[in-house]
Short mmCIF file of C-alpha atoms and ligand atoms in Angstrom, two decimals:
data_model
loop_
_atom_site.label_atom_id
_atom_site.label_comp_id
_atom_site.label_asym_id
_atom_site.label_seq_id
_atom_site.Cartn_x
_atom_site.Cartn_y
_atom_site.Cartn_z
CA MET S 952 -82.47 -8.54 -67.85
CA ASN S 953 -83.64 -6.89 -71.08
CA ILE S 954 -84.90 -3.49 -70.02
CA ILE S 955 -87.45 -3.01 -72.81
CA LYS S 956 -88.93 -6.48 -72.21
CA GLU S 957 -88.95 -5.80 -68.47
CA LEU S 958 -90.98 -2.63 -69.03
CA GLY S 959 -93.62 -4.65 -70.92
CA ALA S 960 -96.64 -2.47 -71.75
CA ALA S 961 -95.61 0.42 -69.48
CA LYS S 962 -96.42 3.75 -71.11
CA VAL S 963 -95.45 6.27 -68.43
CA VAL S 964 -92.00 5.64 -66.99
CA GLY S 965 -90.02 7.52 -64.33
CA ILE S 966 -86.24 7.25 -64.00
CA THR S 967 -84.14 8.45 -61.08
CA GLY S 968 -80.84 7.90 -59.26
CA HIS S 969 -79.30 8.73 -55.90
CA ILE S 970 -79.06 12.10 -54.17
CA ARG S 971 -76.00 14.23 -55.01
CA PRO S 972 -75.78 12.49 -58.42
CA ASP S 973 -72.26 11.77 -59.65
CA GLY S 974 -71.00 10.79 -63.12
CA ASP S 975 -72.17 7.19 -62.92
CA CYS S 976 -75.57 8.12 -61.53
CA THR S 977 -76.19 10.85 -64.12
CA GLY S 978 -74.66 8.76 -66.92
CA SER S 979 -76.82 5.73 -66.16
CA VAL S 980 -80.02 7.75 -65.73
CA LEU S 981 -79.48 9.62 -69.01
CA GLY S 982 -78.14 6.52 -70.76
CA LEU S 983 -81.42 4.77 -70.05
CA TYR S 984 -83.36 7.90 -71.05
CA ASN S 985 -81.60 8.03 -74.43
CA TYR S 986 -81.94 4.30 -75.03
CA LEU S 987 -85.70 4.38 -74.37
CA LYS S 988 -86.17 7.56 -76.45
CA ASP S 989 -84.36 5.86 -79.36
CA ASN S 990 -85.91 2.40 -79.10
CA ALA S 991 -89.27 2.76 -77.36
CA PRO S 992 -90.62 6.06 -78.74
CA ASP S 993 -94.17 5.36 -77.48
CA ILE S 994 -93.06 5.51 -73.86
CA ASP S 995 -93.41 8.82 -71.98
CA VAL S 996 -89.97 8.85 -70.30
CA ASN S 997 -89.44 11.23 -67.36
CA VAL S 998 -86.08 11.85 -65.69
CA TYR S 999 -86.07 13.07 -62.08
CA LEU S 1000 -82.79 13.94 -60.41
CA GLU S 1001 -81.22 16.43 -58.06
CA GLN S 1002 -79.42 18.86 -60.39
CA PRO S 1003 -76.09 17.28 -61.44
CA SER S 1004 -72.88 19.24 -62.04
CA ASP S 1005 -72.81 21.36 -65.21
CA LYS S 1006 -69.66 19.44 -66.11
CA LEU S 1007 -72.05 16.70 -67.28
CA SER S 1008 -74.22 19.02 -69.38
CA TYR S 1009 -72.77 17.59 -72.63
CA LEU S 1010 -74.82 14.44 -72.02
CA ASN S 1011 -77.86 14.34 -74.28
CA GLY S 1012 -81.03 14.68 -72.20
CA PHE S 1013 -79.37 16.83 -69.52
CA ASP S 1014 -81.93 19.59 -70.23
CA ALA S 1015 -84.79 17.12 -69.79
CA ILE S 1016 -83.86 16.48 -66.13
CA LYS S 1017 -86.68 17.55 -63.80
CA ASN S 1018 -86.02 18.31 -60.13
CA VAL S 1019 -89.61 17.74 -58.93
CA ILE S 1020 -92.33 15.24 -59.84
CA GLU S 1021 -95.46 16.83 -61.29
CA PRO S 1022 -98.42 16.68 -58.84
CA ASP S 1023 -100.69 13.62 -59.34
CA LYS S 1024 -98.35 12.10 -61.94
CA LYS S 1025 -98.82 8.31 -61.98
CA PHE S 1026 -96.19 5.91 -63.30
CA ASP S 1027 -96.63 2.47 -64.84
CA ALA S 1028 -92.99 1.79 -64.03
CA PHE S 1029 -90.24 3.55 -62.11
CA ILE S 1030 -86.56 2.67 -62.53
CA VAL S 1031 -83.86 3.61 -60.03
CA LEU S 1032 -80.20 3.51 -61.05
CA ASP S 1033 -76.96 3.47 -59.03
CA CYS S 1034 -78.84 3.60 -55.75
CA SER S 1035 -78.58 1.14 -52.86
CA SER S 1036 -81.56 2.12 -50.69
CA ILE S 1037 -84.84 3.96 -51.01
CA ASP S 1038 -83.88 6.74 -48.56
CA ARG S 1039 -81.30 7.86 -51.16
CA ILE S 1040 -83.93 8.81 -53.77
CA GLU S 1041 -85.67 11.52 -51.77
CA PRO S 1042 -87.58 13.62 -52.88
CA PHE S 1043 -88.77 11.18 -55.56
CA ALA S 1044 -89.61 8.27 -53.23
CA ASP S 1045 -93.39 8.87 -53.43
CA GLY S 1046 -93.44 8.65 -57.24
CA PHE S 1047 -91.42 5.47 -56.97
CA LYS S 1048 -93.59 3.88 -54.27
CA ASN S 1049 -96.83 4.66 -56.16
CA ALA S 1050 -95.62 3.15 -59.45
CA ASP S 1051 -97.20 -0.12 -60.62
CA LYS S 1052 -93.79 -1.72 -61.09
CA THR S 1053 -90.41 -0.72 -59.68
CA ILE S 1054 -87.02 -1.74 -61.04
CA CYS S 1055 -83.55 -1.17 -59.58
CA ILE S 1056 -80.36 -1.39 -61.65
CA ASP S 1057 -77.29 -1.08 -59.44
CA HIS S 1058 -73.82 -2.27 -58.44
CA HIS S 1059 -73.66 -1.46 -54.68
CA ILE S 1060 -72.75 -4.38 -52.43
CA SER S 1061 -74.93 -2.72 -49.77
CA ASN S 1062 -78.07 -2.75 -51.99
CA ASP S 1063 -81.05 -3.95 -49.94
CA SER S 1064 -83.28 -5.08 -52.89
CA PHE S 1065 -85.93 -2.42 -52.29
CA ALA S 1066 -87.59 -2.60 -55.76
CA ASP S 1067 -89.97 -5.22 -57.22
CA VAL S 1068 -87.26 -6.31 -59.65
CA ASN S 1069 -83.61 -5.87 -58.65
CA ASN S 1070 -80.77 -6.23 -61.12
CA VAL S 1071 -77.82 -5.69 -58.77
CA ILE S 1072 -74.31 -6.84 -59.73
CA PRO S 1073 -71.82 -5.89 -56.99
CA THR S 1074 -68.83 -7.00 -59.08
CA ALA S 1075 -69.73 -4.55 -61.87
CA SER S 1076 -67.63 -1.39 -62.13
CA SER S 1077 -70.60 0.94 -62.40
CA ALA S 1078 -74.35 1.18 -62.74
CA CYS S 1079 -73.62 2.05 -66.40
CA GLU S 1080 -72.00 -1.36 -66.88
CA VAL S 1081 -75.02 -3.16 -65.39
CA LEU S 1082 -77.36 -0.98 -67.46
CA TYR S 1083 -75.48 -1.59 -70.70
CA ASP S 1084 -75.97 -5.33 -70.25
CA THR S 1085 -79.76 -4.78 -70.25
CA PHE S 1086 -79.55 -3.23 -73.75
CA ASP S 1087 -79.52 -4.82 -77.20
CA ALA S 1088 -75.96 -3.96 -78.28
CA GLY S 1089 -77.01 -3.05 -81.81
CA LYS S 1090 -79.49 -0.45 -80.57
CA VAL S 1091 -77.08 1.78 -78.67
CA SER S 1092 -76.75 5.27 -80.20
CA ARG S 1093 -73.80 7.65 -79.91
CA ASN S 1094 -75.78 9.69 -77.35
CA THR S 1095 -76.33 6.63 -75.19
CA ALA S 1096 -72.68 5.61 -75.65
CA GLU S 1097 -71.50 8.98 -74.27
CA CYS S 1098 -73.58 8.44 -71.15
CA ILE S 1099 -72.36 4.87 -70.58
CA TYR S 1100 -68.71 5.79 -71.15
CA THR S 1101 -69.02 8.73 -68.75
CA GLY S 1102 -70.42 6.55 -65.97
CA ILE S 1103 -67.71 3.95 -66.45
CA ILE S 1104 -64.80 6.39 -66.33
CA HIS S 1105 -66.19 8.13 -63.24
CA ASP S 1106 -66.73 4.98 -61.18
CA THR S 1107 -63.46 3.34 -62.25
CA GLY S 1108 -61.37 6.52 -61.76
CA VAL S 1109 -60.61 6.29 -65.48
CA PHE S 1110 -60.12 2.51 -65.57
CA LYS S 1111 -57.82 2.14 -62.55
CA TYR S 1112 -59.91 1.02 -59.56
CA SER S 1113 -60.04 -2.69 -58.77
CA CYS S 1114 -63.67 -2.81 -59.94
CA THR S 1115 -62.40 -2.41 -63.54
CA SER S 1116 -62.68 -5.73 -65.40
CA PHE S 1117 -62.16 -7.16 -68.86
CA HIS S 1118 -65.89 -6.69 -69.42
CA THR S 1119 -65.68 -3.03 -68.33
CA MET S 1120 -62.98 -2.41 -70.92
CA GLU S 1121 -64.93 -4.36 -73.52
CA ILE S 1122 -67.98 -2.10 -73.05
CA ALA S 1123 -65.81 1.04 -73.01
CA GLY S 1124 -64.18 -0.12 -76.26
CA LYS S 1125 -67.57 -0.61 -77.87
CA MET S 1126 -68.60 2.89 -76.77
CA MET S 1127 -65.40 4.30 -78.32
CA GLN S 1128 -66.35 2.60 -81.60
CA MET S 1129 -69.50 4.73 -81.63
CA GLY S 1130 -67.35 7.78 -82.37
CA ILE S 1131 -67.56 9.48 -78.97
CA ASP S 1132 -64.91 12.05 -78.04
CA TYR S 1133 -63.43 9.98 -75.21
CA SER S 1134 -60.46 12.29 -74.52
CA ASP S 1135 -62.73 15.30 -74.06
CA ILE S 1136 -65.14 13.33 -71.89
CA ILE S 1137 -62.31 12.25 -69.57
CA ASP S 1138 -60.67 15.68 -69.34
CA ASN S 1139 -63.79 17.82 -69.11
CA SER S 1140 -65.99 15.70 -66.90
CA PHE S 1141 -63.40 13.96 -64.70
CA TYR S 1142 -60.07 15.76 -64.39
CA LYS S 1143 -60.97 19.40 -65.04
CA LYS S 1144 -60.94 21.57 -61.91
CA SER S 1145 -61.90 25.19 -61.51
CA TYR S 1146 -59.32 27.53 -60.02
CA VAL S 1147 -61.10 27.60 -56.65
CA GLN S 1148 -61.43 23.82 -56.64
CA ASN S 1149 -57.67 23.59 -56.98
CA GLN S 1150 -57.23 26.13 -54.20
CA ILE S 1151 -59.44 24.26 -51.76
CA LEU S 1152 -57.79 20.96 -52.78
CA GLY S 1153 -54.42 22.51 -51.94
CA ARG S 1154 -55.71 23.70 -48.60
CA ALA S 1155 -57.22 20.32 -47.72
CA LEU S 1156 -53.92 18.59 -48.55
CA LEU S 1157 -51.95 21.14 -46.53
CA GLU S 1158 -54.12 20.51 -43.48
CA SER S 1159 -54.34 16.74 -43.86
CA VAL S 1160 -53.26 14.57 -40.93
CA LEU S 1161 -51.59 11.16 -41.08
CA PHE S 1162 -52.36 8.73 -38.26
CA TYR S 1163 -52.25 5.04 -37.37
CA ASP S 1164 -48.55 4.74 -38.33
CA GLY S 1165 -49.19 6.54 -41.62
CA LYS S 1166 -51.76 3.98 -42.73
CA CYS S 1167 -54.63 6.47 -42.47
CA ILE S 1168 -55.04 10.05 -43.52
CA PHE S 1169 -57.86 12.50 -43.01
CA SER S 1170 -58.73 16.04 -43.93
CA SER S 1171 -61.83 18.18 -43.58
CA VAL S 1172 -63.36 21.34 -44.97
CA THR S 1173 -65.64 23.60 -42.95
CA ARG S 1174 -68.71 25.44 -44.21
CA ASP S 1175 -66.88 28.75 -43.67
CA GLU S 1176 -64.08 27.57 -45.97
CA MET S 1177 -66.57 26.42 -48.59
CA ASP S 1178 -68.33 29.80 -48.40
CA PHE S 1179 -65.00 31.62 -48.65
CA TYR S 1180 -64.06 29.80 -51.86
CA GLY S 1181 -67.65 29.73 -53.12
CA VAL S 1182 -67.78 25.96 -53.64
CA THR S 1183 -70.42 23.35 -52.86
CA GLY S 1184 -69.84 19.85 -51.51
CA ARG S 1185 -70.26 18.46 -55.00
CA GLU S 1186 -67.14 20.34 -56.11
CA LEU S 1187 -64.90 18.70 -53.51
CA GLY S 1188 -64.92 15.35 -55.31
CA GLY S 1189 -61.23 15.08 -56.21
CA ILE S 1190 -59.84 15.66 -52.71
CA ILE S 1191 -60.40 12.16 -51.33
CA GLU S 1192 -58.68 10.65 -54.38
CA GLN S 1193 -55.53 12.71 -53.85
CA LEU S 1194 -55.48 11.76 -50.14
CA ARG S 1195 -55.82 8.07 -51.10
CA LEU S 1196 -52.76 8.30 -53.35
CA THR S 1197 -50.52 9.29 -50.42
CA ASP S 1198 -47.61 6.87 -50.13
CA GLY S 1199 -48.16 4.26 -47.42
CA VAL S 1200 -51.80 5.15 -46.83
CA GLU S 1201 -54.38 2.36 -46.75
CA VAL S 1202 -57.46 4.38 -45.77
CA ALA S 1203 -58.28 7.98 -46.70
CA ILE S 1204 -61.03 9.92 -44.96
CA PHE S 1205 -62.46 13.21 -46.14
CA LEU S 1206 -65.19 15.16 -44.35
CA TYR S 1207 -67.01 18.30 -45.28
CA GLU S 1208 -69.37 20.16 -43.00
CA THR S 1209 -73.04 20.09 -44.00
CA GLY S 1210 -74.55 21.63 -40.83
CA ASP S 1211 -73.76 22.34 -37.18
CA ASN S 1212 -71.63 19.38 -36.11
CA GLU S 1213 -72.81 17.50 -39.21
CA TYR S 1214 -70.52 16.06 -41.85
CA LYS S 1215 -70.62 14.20 -45.14
CA VAL S 1216 -67.84 11.62 -44.92
CA SER S 1217 -66.05 9.89 -47.80
CA LEU S 1218 -63.87 6.83 -47.34
CA ARG S 1219 -61.41 5.17 -49.73
CA SER S 1220 -59.06 2.24 -49.23
CA LYS S 1221 -56.31 0.62 -51.28
CA LYS S 1222 -56.10 -3.12 -50.60
CA GLU S 1223 -56.93 -4.28 -47.09
CA ILE S 1224 -59.76 -2.41 -45.38
CA ASP S 1225 -63.40 -2.85 -46.39
CA VAL S 1226 -64.69 0.71 -46.13
CA SER S 1227 -68.27 -0.26 -47.01
CA ARG S 1228 -68.35 -2.04 -43.61
CA ILE S 1229 -67.12 1.10 -41.86
CA ALA S 1230 -69.77 3.21 -43.64
CA ALA S 1231 -72.46 0.69 -42.69
CA CYS S 1232 -71.60 1.20 -38.99
CA PHE S 1233 -72.66 4.85 -39.48
CA GLY S 1234 -75.79 4.04 -41.50
CA GLY S 1235 -74.13 4.69 -44.88
CA GLY S 1236 -72.92 2.33 -47.58
CA GLY S 1237 -71.02 1.97 -50.83
CA HIS S 1238 -68.32 -0.37 -52.08
CA ILE S 1239 -65.33 -2.19 -50.57
CA ARG S 1240 -62.86 0.49 -51.72
CA ALA S 1241 -65.17 3.56 -51.83
CA ALA S 1242 -67.97 4.34 -49.41
CA GLY S 1243 -69.61 7.19 -47.57
CA PHE S 1244 -72.05 8.32 -44.92
CA ASN S 1245 -73.43 11.32 -43.05
CA ALA S 1246 -72.53 11.73 -39.38
CA LYS S 1247 -73.07 14.03 -36.43
CA GLY S 1248 -70.26 15.05 -34.11
CA THR S 1249 -66.93 16.84 -34.36
CA VAL S 1250 -64.32 15.88 -36.94
CA TYR S 1251 -62.18 14.32 -34.21
CA GLU S 1252 -65.06 12.29 -32.76
CA ILE S 1253 -65.97 10.92 -36.20
CA VAL S 1254 -62.36 10.20 -37.20
CA ASN S 1255 -61.63 8.53 -33.84
CA ARG S 1256 -64.64 6.25 -34.26
CA ILE S 1257 -63.53 5.35 -37.80
CA GLY S 1258 -60.03 4.66 -36.45
CA GLU S 1259 -61.45 2.24 -33.88
CA ILE S 1260 -63.33 0.32 -36.57
CA ILE S 1261 -60.22 0.17 -38.77
CA GLU S 1262 -58.26 -1.24 -35.83
CA GLN S 1263 -60.97 -3.87 -35.29
CA GLN S 1264 -60.78 -4.87 -38.96
CA TYR S 1265 -56.99 -5.25 -38.77
CA ALA S 1266 -57.38 -7.30 -35.59
CA GLN S 1267 -59.83 -9.65 -37.33
CA GLU S 1268 -57.44 -10.47 -40.17
P1 5GP F 2682 -68.53 9.38 -52.19
O1 5GP F 2682 -67.49 9.29 -51.13
O2 5GP F 2682 -67.93 9.60 -53.54
O3 5GP F 2682 -69.64 10.33 -51.86
O4 5GP F 2682 -69.23 7.96 -52.24
C1 5GP F 2682 -68.52 6.77 -52.48
C2 5GP F 2682 -69.49 5.63 -52.62
O5 5GP F 2682 -70.21 5.46 -51.41
C3 5GP F 2682 -70.54 5.84 -53.70
O6 5GP F 2682 -70.71 4.62 -54.38
C4 5GP F 2682 -71.79 6.24 -52.97
O7 5GP F 2682 -72.91 5.79 -53.64
C5 5GP F 2682 -71.61 5.58 -51.60
N1 5GP F 2682 -72.13 6.49 -50.57
C6 5GP F 2682 -71.68 7.72 -50.25
N2 5GP F 2682 -72.40 8.27 -49.25
C7 5GP F 2682 -73.35 7.36 -48.92
C8 5GP F 2682 -74.42 7.35 -47.96
O8 5GP F 2682 -74.65 8.30 -47.19
N3 5GP F 2682 -75.19 6.22 -47.93
C9 5GP F 2682 -74.96 5.16 -48.77
N4 5GP F 2682 -75.77 4.09 -48.68
N5 5GP F 2682 -73.97 5.15 -49.67
C10 5GP F 2682 -73.17 6.23 -49.76
MN1 MN F 2683 -72.03 4.05 -59.25
#
């Protein structure tokens, strides 16, 4: 796909990504925004996204992000990035559905091809990688390069997850050639933690529980704890990664409370278990080694159910 050719004569374009936007979602959305601003100046480009973390505010176009669609705004084309299903673009679904042409650029294995044109590559490390391949390489500016690099490092865990390929590194190398400050991007947008984030990470690790002969680990954070430390769910991102690194663990599970008996659940695996299949059993989705879902019930009910599915997967092997 060549994104500018795909847009044809479209003059008013909307861009969005999934709810609770992460580095890859925000990077791909703003990467496309910058690329179109630079190379298709006649297009009225509008970015709609739930407010991303301020850690990503160095990305050019961050200030142009709108959190609501203007009433009666009509789009010739609407592009969704890093999103596997239409229910994950609320509250922008109406703008998307009413557009003359819809395009999805994604890398989720669980993507259900909900747009008119779907460019979905499940083997790609990130939506940014898929997006970059829709660009003319010579037309990528430093601003766009910062966005693409950011998305790649976030979805590869700084080039270490199994989704990282030769092509991923090739694109990252090209972005480095554009003069971006790659060390700062990695430190400030990926590794940096606030003091309270470190405190709640420490607490979650302290209260983590190993089960299934040490192959699984889980931990959870309640709303009261989040209120006490003054953090939102978005700021709990690094906890699941630290749980996953535990020696001997194949599957890590992290839950944080979003309502009465309601949890956002993150899953990670190392080599054997397909966590996207577990998430799908709960109506969620994601990738083989990183997936998530929302669930009702107590922590123990949810973790027990996940444990049963893990046991089934081991039994099938
Ligand atoms: P995380 O655990 O970091 O929130 O998400 C890991 C991966 O699973 C991401 O690629 C994310 O897009 C996907 N994911 C997380 N939660 C959900 C969900 O509720 N539904 C779907 N379809 N995918 C999810
Ligand atoms: Mn992604």
